[in-house]
Each structure stands twice: as structure tokens, then as C-alpha cells.
CSV table of C-alpha atoms and ligand atoms in Angstrom, one decimal:
chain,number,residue,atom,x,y,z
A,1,UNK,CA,70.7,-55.7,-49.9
A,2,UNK,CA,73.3,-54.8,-47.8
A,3,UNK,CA,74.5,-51.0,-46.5
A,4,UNK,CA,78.0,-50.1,-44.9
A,5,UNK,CA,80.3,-47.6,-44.9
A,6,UNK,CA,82.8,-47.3,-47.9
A,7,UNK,CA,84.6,-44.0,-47.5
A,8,UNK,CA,85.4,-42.0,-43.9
A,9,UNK,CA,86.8,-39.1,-42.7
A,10,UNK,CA,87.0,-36.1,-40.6
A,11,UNK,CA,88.7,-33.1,-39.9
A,12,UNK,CA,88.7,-30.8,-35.8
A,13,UNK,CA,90.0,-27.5,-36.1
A,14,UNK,CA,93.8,-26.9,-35.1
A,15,UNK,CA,93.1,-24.4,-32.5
A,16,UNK,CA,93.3,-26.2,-29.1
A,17,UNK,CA,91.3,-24.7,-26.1
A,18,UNK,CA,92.1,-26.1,-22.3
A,19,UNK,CA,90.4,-25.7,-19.1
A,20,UNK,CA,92.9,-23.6,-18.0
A,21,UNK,CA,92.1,-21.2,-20.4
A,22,UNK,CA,88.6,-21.3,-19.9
A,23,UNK,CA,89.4,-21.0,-15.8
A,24,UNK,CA,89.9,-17.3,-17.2
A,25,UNK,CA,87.0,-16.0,-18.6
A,26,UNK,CA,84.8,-18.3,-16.2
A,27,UNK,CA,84.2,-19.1,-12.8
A,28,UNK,CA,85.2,-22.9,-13.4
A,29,UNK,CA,88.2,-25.0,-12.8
A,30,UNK,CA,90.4,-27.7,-14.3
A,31,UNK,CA,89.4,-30.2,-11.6
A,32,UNK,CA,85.3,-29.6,-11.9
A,33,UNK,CA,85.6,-30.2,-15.6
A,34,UNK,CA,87.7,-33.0,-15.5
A,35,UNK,CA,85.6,-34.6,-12.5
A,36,UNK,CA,81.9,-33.4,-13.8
A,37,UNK,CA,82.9,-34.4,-17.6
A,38,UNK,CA,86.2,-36.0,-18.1
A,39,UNK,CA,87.2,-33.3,-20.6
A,40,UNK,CA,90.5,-31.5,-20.5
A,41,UNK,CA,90.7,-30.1,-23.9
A,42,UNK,CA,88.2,-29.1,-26.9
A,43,UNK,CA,88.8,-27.4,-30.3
A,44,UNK,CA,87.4,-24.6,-31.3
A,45,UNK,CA,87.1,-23.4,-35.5
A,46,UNK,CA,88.5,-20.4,-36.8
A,47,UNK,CA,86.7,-17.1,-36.8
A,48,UNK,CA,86.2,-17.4,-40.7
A,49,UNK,CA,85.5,-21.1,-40.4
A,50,UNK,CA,81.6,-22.2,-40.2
A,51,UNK,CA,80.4,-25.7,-40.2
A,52,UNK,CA,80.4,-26.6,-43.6
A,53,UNK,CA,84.2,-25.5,-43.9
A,54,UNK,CA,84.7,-28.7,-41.7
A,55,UNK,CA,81.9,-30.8,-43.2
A,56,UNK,CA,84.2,-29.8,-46.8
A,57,UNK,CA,87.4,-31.2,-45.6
A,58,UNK,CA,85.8,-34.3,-43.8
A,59,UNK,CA,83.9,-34.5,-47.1
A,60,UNK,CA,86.6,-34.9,-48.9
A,61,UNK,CA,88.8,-37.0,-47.2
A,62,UNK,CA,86.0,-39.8,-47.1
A,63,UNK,CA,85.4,-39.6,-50.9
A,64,UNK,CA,89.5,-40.2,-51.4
A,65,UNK,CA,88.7,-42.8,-49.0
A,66,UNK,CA,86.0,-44.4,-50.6
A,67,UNK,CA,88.0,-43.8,-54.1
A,68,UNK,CA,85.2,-41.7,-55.3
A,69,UNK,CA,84.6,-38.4,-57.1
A,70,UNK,CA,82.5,-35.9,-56.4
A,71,UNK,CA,80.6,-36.6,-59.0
A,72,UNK,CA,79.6,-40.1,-58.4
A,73,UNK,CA,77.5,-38.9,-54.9
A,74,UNK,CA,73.7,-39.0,-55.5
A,75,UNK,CA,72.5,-37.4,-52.4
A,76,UNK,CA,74.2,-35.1,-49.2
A,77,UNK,CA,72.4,-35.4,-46.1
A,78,UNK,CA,74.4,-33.1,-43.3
A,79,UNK,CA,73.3,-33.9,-40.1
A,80,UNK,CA,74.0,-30.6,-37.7
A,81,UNK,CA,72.6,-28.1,-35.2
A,82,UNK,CA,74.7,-25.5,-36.1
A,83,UNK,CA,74.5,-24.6,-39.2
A,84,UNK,CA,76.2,-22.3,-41.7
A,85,UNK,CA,72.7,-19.8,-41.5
A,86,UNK,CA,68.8,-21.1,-41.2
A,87,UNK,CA,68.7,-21.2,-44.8
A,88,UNK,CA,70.1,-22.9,-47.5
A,89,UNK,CA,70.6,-26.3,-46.0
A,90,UNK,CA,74.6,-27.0,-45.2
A,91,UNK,CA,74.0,-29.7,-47.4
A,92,UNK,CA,73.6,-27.6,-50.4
A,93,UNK,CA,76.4,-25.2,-49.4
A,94,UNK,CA,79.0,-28.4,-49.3
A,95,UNK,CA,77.5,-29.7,-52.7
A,96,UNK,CA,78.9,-26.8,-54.7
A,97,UNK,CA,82.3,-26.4,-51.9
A,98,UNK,CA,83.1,-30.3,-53.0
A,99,UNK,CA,81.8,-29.9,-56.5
A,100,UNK,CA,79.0,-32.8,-56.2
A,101,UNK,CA,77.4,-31.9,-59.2
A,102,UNK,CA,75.2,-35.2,-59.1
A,103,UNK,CA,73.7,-34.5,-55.9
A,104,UNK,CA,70.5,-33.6,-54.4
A,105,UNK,CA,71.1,-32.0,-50.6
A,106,UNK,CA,69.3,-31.2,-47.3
A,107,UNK,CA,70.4,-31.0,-43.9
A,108,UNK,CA,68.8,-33.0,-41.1
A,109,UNK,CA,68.4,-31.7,-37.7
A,110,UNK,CA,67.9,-34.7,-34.6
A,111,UNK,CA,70.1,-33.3,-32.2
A,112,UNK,CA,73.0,-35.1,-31.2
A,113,UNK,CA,71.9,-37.6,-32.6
A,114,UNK,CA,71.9,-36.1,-36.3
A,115,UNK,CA,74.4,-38.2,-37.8
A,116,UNK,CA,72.7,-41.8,-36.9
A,117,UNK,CA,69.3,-40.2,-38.2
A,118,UNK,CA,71.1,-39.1,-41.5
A,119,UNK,CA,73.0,-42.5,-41.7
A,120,UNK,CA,69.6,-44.6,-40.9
A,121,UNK,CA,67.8,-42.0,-43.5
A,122,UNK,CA,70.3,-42.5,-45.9
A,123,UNK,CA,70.8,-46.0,-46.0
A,124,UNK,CA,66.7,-46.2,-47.2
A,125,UNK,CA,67.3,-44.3,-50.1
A,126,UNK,CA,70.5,-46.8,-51.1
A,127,UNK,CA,67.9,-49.8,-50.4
A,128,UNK,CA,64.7,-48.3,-52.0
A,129,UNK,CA,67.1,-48.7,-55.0
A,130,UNK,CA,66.9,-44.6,-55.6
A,131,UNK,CA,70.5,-43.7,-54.9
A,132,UNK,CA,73.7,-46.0,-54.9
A,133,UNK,CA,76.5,-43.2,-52.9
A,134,UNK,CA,75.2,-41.4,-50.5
A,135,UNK,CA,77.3,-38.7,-48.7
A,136,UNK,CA,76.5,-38.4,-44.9
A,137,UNK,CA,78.2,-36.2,-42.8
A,138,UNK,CA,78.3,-35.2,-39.4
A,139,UNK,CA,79.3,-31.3,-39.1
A,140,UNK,CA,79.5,-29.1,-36.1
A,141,UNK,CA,80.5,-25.5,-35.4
A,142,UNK,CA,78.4,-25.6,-31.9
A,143,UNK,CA,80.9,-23.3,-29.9
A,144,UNK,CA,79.4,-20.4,-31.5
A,145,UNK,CA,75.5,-21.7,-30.5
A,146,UNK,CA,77.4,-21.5,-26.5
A,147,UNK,CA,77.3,-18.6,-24.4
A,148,UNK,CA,80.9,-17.9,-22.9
A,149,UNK,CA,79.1,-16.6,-19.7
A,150,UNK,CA,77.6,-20.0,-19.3
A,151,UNK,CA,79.7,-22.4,-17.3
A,152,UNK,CA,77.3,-24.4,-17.4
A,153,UNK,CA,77.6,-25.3,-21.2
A,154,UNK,CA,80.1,-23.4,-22.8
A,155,UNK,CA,83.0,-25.2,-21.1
A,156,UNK,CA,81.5,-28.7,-22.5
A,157,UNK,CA,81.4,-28.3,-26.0
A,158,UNK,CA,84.1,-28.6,-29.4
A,159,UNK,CA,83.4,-28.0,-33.1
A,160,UNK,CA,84.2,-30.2,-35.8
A,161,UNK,CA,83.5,-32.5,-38.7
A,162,UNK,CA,83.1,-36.6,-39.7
A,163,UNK,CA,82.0,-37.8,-43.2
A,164,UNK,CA,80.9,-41.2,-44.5
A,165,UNK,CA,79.9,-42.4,-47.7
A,166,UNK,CA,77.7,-45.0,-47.5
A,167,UNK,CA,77.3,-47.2,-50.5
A,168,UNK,CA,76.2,-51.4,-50.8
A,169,UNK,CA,78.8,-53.7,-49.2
A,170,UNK,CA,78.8,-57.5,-50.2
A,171,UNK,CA,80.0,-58.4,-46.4
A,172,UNK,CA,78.6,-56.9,-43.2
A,173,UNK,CA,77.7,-53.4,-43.4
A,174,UNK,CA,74.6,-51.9,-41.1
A,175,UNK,CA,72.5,-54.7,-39.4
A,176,UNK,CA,69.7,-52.7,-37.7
A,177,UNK,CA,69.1,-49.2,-36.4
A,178,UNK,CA,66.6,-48.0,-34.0
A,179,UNK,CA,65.4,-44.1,-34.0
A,180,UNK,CA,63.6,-42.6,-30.8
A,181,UNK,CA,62.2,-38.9,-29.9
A,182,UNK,CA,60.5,-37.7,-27.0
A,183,UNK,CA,59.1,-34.1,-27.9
A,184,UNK,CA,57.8,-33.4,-24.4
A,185,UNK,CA,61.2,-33.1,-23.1
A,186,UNK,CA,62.2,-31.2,-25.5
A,187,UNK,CA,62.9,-28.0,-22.9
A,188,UNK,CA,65.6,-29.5,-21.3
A,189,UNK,CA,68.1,-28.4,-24.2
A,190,UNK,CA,67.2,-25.4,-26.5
A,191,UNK,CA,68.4,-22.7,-28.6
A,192,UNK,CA,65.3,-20.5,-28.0
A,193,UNK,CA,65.6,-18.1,-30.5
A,194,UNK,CA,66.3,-16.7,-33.8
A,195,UNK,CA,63.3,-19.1,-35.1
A,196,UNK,CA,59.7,-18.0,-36.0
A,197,UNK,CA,59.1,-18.6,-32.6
A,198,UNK,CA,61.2,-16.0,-31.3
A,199,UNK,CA,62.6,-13.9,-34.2
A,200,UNK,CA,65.6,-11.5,-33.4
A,201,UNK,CA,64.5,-8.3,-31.0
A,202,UNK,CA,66.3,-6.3,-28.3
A,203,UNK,CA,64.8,-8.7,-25.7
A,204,UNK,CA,66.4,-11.6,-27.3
A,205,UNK,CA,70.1,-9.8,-27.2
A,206,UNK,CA,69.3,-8.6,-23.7
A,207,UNK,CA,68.4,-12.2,-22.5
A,208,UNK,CA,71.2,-14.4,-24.6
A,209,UNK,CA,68.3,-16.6,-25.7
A,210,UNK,CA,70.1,-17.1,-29.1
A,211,UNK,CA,72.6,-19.3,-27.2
A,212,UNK,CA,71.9,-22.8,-25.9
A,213,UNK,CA,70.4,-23.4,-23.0
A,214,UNK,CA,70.3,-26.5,-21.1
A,215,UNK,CA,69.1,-28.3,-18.1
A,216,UNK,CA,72.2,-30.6,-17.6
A,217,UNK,CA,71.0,-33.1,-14.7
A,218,UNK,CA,67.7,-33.9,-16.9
A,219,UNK,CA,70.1,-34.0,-19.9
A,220,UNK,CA,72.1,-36.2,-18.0
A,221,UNK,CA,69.4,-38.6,-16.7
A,222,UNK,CA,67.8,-39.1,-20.3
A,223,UNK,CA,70.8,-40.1,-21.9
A,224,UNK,CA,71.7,-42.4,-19.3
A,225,UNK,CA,68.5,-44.4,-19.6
A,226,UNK,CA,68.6,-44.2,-23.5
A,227,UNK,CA,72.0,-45.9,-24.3
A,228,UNK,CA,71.3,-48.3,-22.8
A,229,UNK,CA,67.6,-48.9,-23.6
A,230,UNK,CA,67.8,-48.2,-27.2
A,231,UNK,CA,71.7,-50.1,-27.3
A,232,UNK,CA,69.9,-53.1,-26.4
A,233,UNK,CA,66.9,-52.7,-28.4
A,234,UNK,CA,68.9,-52.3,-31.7
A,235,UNK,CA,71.3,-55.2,-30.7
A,236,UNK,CA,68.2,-57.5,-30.1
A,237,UNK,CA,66.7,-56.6,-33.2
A,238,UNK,CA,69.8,-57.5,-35.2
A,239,UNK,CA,69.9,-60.8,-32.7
A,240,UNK,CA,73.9,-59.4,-32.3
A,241,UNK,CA,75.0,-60.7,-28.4
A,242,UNK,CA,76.1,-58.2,-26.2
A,243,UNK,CA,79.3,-60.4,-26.1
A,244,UNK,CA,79.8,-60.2,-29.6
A,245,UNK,CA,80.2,-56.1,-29.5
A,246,UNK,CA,83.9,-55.3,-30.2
A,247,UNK,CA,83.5,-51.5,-30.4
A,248,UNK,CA,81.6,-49.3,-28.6
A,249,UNK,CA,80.7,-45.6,-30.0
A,250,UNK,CA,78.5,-43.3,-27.7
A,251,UNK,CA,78.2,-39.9,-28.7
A,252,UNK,CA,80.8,-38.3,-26.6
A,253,UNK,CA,78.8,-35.8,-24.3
A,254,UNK,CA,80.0,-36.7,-20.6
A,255,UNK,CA,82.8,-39.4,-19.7
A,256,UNK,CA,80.5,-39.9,-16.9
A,257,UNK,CA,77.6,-40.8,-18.9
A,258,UNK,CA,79.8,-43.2,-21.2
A,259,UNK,CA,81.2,-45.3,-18.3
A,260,UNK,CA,78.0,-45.7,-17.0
A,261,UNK,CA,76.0,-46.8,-20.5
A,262,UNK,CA,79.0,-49.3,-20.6
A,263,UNK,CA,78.9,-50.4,-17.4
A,264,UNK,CA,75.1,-51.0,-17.7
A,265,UNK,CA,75.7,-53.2,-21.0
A,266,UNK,CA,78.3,-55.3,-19.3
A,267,UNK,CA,80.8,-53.5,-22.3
A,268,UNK,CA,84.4,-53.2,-20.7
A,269,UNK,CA,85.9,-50.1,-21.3
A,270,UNK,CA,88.6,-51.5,-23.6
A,271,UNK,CA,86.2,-51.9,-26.3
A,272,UNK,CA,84.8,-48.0,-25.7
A,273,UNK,CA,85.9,-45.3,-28.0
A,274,UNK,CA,86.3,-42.3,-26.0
A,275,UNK,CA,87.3,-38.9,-27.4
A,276,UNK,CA,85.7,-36.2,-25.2
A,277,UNK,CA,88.8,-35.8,-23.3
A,278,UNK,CA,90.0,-34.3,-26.5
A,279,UNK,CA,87.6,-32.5,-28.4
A,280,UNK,CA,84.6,-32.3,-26.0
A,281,UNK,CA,81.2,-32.6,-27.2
A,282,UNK,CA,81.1,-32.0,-30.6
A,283,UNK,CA,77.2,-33.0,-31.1
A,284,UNK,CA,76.3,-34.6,-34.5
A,285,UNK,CA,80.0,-34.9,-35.6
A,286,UNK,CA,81.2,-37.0,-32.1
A,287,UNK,CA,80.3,-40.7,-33.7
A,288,UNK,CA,81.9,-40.3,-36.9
A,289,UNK,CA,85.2,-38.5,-35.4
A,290,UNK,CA,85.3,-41.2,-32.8
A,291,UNK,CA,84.7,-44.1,-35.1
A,292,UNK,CA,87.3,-42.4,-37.9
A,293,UNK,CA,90.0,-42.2,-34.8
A,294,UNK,CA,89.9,-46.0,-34.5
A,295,UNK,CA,89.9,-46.7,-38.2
A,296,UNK,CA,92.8,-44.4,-39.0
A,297,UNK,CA,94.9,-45.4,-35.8
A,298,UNK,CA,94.2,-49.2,-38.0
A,299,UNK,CA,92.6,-50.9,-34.6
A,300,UNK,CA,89.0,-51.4,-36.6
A,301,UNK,CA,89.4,-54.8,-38.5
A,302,UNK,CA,87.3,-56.4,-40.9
A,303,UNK,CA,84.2,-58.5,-39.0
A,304,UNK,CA,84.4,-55.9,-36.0
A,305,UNK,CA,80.7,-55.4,-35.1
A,306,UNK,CA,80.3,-51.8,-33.8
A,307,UNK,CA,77.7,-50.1,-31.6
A,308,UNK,CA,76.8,-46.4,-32.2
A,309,UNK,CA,74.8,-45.0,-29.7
A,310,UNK,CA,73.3,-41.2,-29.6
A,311,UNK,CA,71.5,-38.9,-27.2
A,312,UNK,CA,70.3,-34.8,-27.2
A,313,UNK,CA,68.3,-32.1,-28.0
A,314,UNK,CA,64.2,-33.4,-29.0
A,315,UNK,CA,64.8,-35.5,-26.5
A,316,UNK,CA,66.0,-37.9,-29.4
A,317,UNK,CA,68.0,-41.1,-29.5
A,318,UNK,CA,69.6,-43.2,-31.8
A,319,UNK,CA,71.6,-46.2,-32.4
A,320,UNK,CA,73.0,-48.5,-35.1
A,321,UNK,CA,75.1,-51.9,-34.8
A,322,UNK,CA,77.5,-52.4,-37.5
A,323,UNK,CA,79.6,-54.9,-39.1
A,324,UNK,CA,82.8,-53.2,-40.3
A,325,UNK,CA,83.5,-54.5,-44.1
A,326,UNK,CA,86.1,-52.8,-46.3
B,401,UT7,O1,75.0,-33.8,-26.2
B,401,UT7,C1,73.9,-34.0,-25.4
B,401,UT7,C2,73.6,-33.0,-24.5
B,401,UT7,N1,74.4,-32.8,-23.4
B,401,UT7,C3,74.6,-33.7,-22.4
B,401,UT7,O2,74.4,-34.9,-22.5
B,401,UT7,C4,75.0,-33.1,-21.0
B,401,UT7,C5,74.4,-33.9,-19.9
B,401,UT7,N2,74.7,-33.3,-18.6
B,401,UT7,C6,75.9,-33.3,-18.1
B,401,UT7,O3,76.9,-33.8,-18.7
B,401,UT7,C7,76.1,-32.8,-16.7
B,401,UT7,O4,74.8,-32.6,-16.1
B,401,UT7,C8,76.9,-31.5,-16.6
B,401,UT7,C9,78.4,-31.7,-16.9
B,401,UT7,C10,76.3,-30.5,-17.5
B,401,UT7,C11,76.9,-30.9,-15.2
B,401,UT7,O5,77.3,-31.9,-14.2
B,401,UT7,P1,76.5,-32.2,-12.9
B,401,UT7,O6,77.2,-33.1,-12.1
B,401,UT7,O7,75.1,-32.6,-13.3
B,401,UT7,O8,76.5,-30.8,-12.2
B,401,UT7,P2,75.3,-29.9,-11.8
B,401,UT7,O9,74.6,-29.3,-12.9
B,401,UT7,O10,74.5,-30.6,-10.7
B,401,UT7,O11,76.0,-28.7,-11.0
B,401,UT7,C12,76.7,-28.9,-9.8
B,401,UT7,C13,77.3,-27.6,-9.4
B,401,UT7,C14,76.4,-26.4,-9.4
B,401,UT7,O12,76.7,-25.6,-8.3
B,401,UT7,P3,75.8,-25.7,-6.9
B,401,UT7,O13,74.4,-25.3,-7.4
B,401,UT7,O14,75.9,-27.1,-6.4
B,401,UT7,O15,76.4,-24.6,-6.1
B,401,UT7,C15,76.7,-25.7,-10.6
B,401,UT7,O16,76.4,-24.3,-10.6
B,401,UT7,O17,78.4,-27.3,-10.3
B,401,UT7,C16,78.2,-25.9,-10.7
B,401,UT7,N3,78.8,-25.8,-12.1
B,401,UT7,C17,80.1,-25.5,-12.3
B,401,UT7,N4,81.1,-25.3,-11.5
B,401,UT7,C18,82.3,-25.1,-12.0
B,401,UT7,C19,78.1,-26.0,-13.2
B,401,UT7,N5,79.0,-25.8,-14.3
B,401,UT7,C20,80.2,-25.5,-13.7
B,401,UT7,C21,81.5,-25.3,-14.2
B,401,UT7,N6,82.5,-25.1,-13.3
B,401,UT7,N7,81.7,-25.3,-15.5
């Protein structure tokens, strides 16, 4: 039985932020962010927006996508690292925003990588036979996990939303995915505390440990190993050639990192979806944004195979080759 995607959409916040107008509440520039990441622009959500207000109108533009209602989705996983409050999952929060009535929820937390865990996760409970629609969404309101006196995070990251609904397809649809965590990396990017681990205390507000922190170079070197590693790995399990990739989706964390994934796979960077210029890093939501951009702008055809590839916080990875079928 075959998976794929039947309804997508997604939704970034209107209000734009530039590097000039982080150049002045930080000591950075326009030409070390451009250079270092290849972003020049990221949106950030309204005060009185929180992530499942984006997951909500993603949501719902990939159910009028998919020509469903609400009412017809068996199960909401939201894949995020920000979410609305530790507890009730996002997931649960959306249910009753998008009136899924139907649905059982929880929210699934892989890093980055969140949405390809939620999409490989969800696709077993469609095959299992358990559940035929199965609402996955990607949902982010990371700015507010990023300390503005960081430079060294807070200028790379955006918030905002993708949805899919993933249902059985007769044609194409997802031909393998491959999962990875390494939990003894798992210091080099961290939100340290407001967990049982370290609750909220004066020390905490003193030290700004309820804000991200993150080693960026062994970030960096990870994620360069892993899309490629785990991009070939999934590609060989579905026996799909390299050659036979037309679209490339990396999570969107560093135009540096992307170029050199693609360069590594012999990918040209025609077939490479890149929207961190844009919106930055926007974590879970990145591969559903980026892969919505190409199907709304009408460039994703039917028979396109299409490699999503994810990297962050666990260490984890992820990746899933596709063949688009609507
Ligand atoms: O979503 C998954 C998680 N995130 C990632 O995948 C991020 C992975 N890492 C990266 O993308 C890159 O490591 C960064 C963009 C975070 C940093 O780029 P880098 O080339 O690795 O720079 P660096 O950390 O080696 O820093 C180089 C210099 C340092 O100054 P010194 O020590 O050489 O004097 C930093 O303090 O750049 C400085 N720096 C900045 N300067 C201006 C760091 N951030 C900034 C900034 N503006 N925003």
C-alpha cells in the first residue's frame, strides 16, 4: 500500500525582519550573515501569534487542498520544538482550532528534523491500516526560543508553518525513509531549561538558559556528514539513482551547508529548493514551506521524485525520497 501526500500548505508570518535591522540591536552585519549563511531576510510571528496559530492556517489550507474536512482527519501529529506551552501537545490545541473532531493528537519533537519523523511516523499508522488521513504538520514559532543578545543564533532563525495530509495514493507516493539520532551529541544544540531538568529559578533568568544555545561549527559539521550519508542511504534503499532525483529539499539551516550536501551528491543546484534566503531557519516547518513553494509556484509535476533531507537538535537526522502523485 502506497503513502503520498494529498493535501499541502503553509502559511510565514507577514512581518519581514532584515539584517539591517538586526545590524541594530546586534553586533553583526549584512555582509557576515549573507557570507556565514546566505540569509538576508526572516519572518518573525506576531506578538499574539504562537505556533499553532501558524500550524492552524497551514492546517487549513492543506485540507482545502486535499478537498477534505476537518472531520475526515484520523490523527494530528505536529512536529515542533517550539511549542505553544510544555503541555497540552500543539497537536491537541490545533484539533479543536481546525475543528478535527475525528482526531486523536500529539506532538512529536526530533529536532529539525520533526516533520520527516512525523511524516515517516505517520505514514505507519496509514499502512498498519489504523488510520486512512493523517494530518502532519510542521509548525515553528522558534524566534521566541532565540536570545536577541545572541548573534550567534538569533540572527539565523524565522518562524512559520507547513501542513500535509498524507492519505494512500494509487501512483508514487513515499518510497523509503530513513530515521537517525545520535544522543551523545546532543549538547551541541539545547534549550537548557524550563524542563524537569532545570525548572524555572532566578539562576535560570540570570543565565538566559531558557533560550537556545548552540555550538554552530559542531552543528555545522554534523549536518554536513548527515545529508549526505543518510541522502544516500534512503535513495539506495528505495534503489532511486542519484540521477533520477529532480528535486532536492534540505532543511534550510545554512546556504552553506545546502551547497555543499549538493555538491557532495553530484545534485546541481537547479534542482535544489532553497528558501533560507527568505525566511531563515524555520526548523521543523523549513521542508514543508520549501516543498509547498515549488508546488504552488506549479514547477512540481507529476512523477517528480523528491529528496527531503533533515538535520538538528538530538543530534538527529532524517530523510524521505518521494514520488510526487496528485
Ligand atoms: O537547524 C539545525 C541547526 N542549526 C544549524 O545547522 C547551524 C549550523 N551552523 C552554522 O550554520 C554556522 O556554524 C553558523 C552560521 C552558526 C556560524 O558560522 P561559522 O562560519 O561556523 O562561524 P563561527 O561560529 O566559526 O564564527 C566565526 C566568527 C566568530 O568570531 P571570532 O571568534 O572569529 O572572532 C564569531 O564570534 O564570527 C563571529 N560571529 C558573528 N559575527 C557577526 C558569530 N555570529 C556572528 C554574527 N555576526 N551574527
Amino acid at each position: 500500500m502506497m503513502v503520498g501526500i494529498v493535501g499541502l500548505g503553509s502559511y510565514v508570518p507577514e512581518q519581514v525582519v532584515t539584517n539591517a535591522d538586526l545590524e541594530k540591536i546586534l553586533d553583526t552585519t549584512d555582509g557576515w550573515i549573507k557570507s556565514r549563511s546566505g540569509i538576508t531576510e526572516r519572518r518573525f510571528a506576531r506578538k499574539d501569534q504562537a505556533t499553532s496559530d501558524l500550524a492552524q492556517i497551514a492546517a487549513e489550507r492543506a485540507l482545502e487542498d486535499a478537498h477534505l474536512s476537518p472531520n475526515d482527519i484520523d490523527l494530528i501529529i505536529v512536529g515542533t520544538n517550539s511549542p505553544d506551552m510544555l503541555y497540552p501537545a500543539t497537536a491537541c490545541l490545533l484539533q479543536e482550532m481546525i475543528g478535527a473532531r475525528n482526531a486523536a493528537a500529539f506532538d512529536l519533537q526530533a529536532g529539525c528534523p520533526g516533520w520527516v519523523y512525523a511524516v515517516t511516523a505517520g505514514t505507519q499508522f496509514i499502512q498498519s491500516g489504523m488510520y486512512k488521513n493523517v494530518l502532519v504538520v510542521g509548525a515553528e514559532v522558534i524566534t521566541r526560543m532565540m536570545d536577541n543578545t545572541d548573534r550567534g543564533t538569533y540572527v539565523l532563525f524565522g518562524d512559520g508553518a507547513g501542513a500535509t495530509v498524507l492519505s494512500t495514493v494509487e501512483h508514487g507516493g513515499f518510497l523509503s525513509f530513513e530515521l537517525f539520532a545520535d544522543g551523545s551529541l546532543a549538547q551541541y544544540l539545547t534549550l537548557p531549561a524550563g524542563g524537569s531538568r532545570k525548572p524555572f529559578s532566578k539562576e535560570v533568568l540570570k543565565e538566559r538558559s531558557y533560550f537556545t544555545k548552540m555550538d554552530g561549527q559542531a552543528v555545522f559539521r554534523f549536518s554536513v556528514r548527515e545529508i549526505s550519508r543518510i541522502s544516500k542511504k534512503v535513495l539506495d534503499k528505495a534503489n532511486v539513482p542519484l540521477e533520477s532525483v529532480d528535486w532536492f529539499v534540505p532543511h534550510q539551516a545554512n546556504l552553506r551547508i545546502i551547497q555543499s550536501g549538493a555538491q557532495e551528491l553530484g545534485i546541481p543546484m537547479e534542482k535544489v529548493v532553497v528558501t533560507i534566503d527568505k525566511y531563515g531557519n524555520s526548523s521543523a516547518a523549513s521542508i514543508p514551506i520549501a516543498l509547498d513553494k515549488i508546488y504552488t509556484e506549479g514547477k512540481l509535476k507529476n512523477g517528480d521524485k523528491v529528496l527531503m533531507v533533515s538535520f538538528g537538535a538530538g543530534m538527529t537526522s532524517g530523510a524521505i525520497i518521494m514520488e510526487w502523485s496528485r
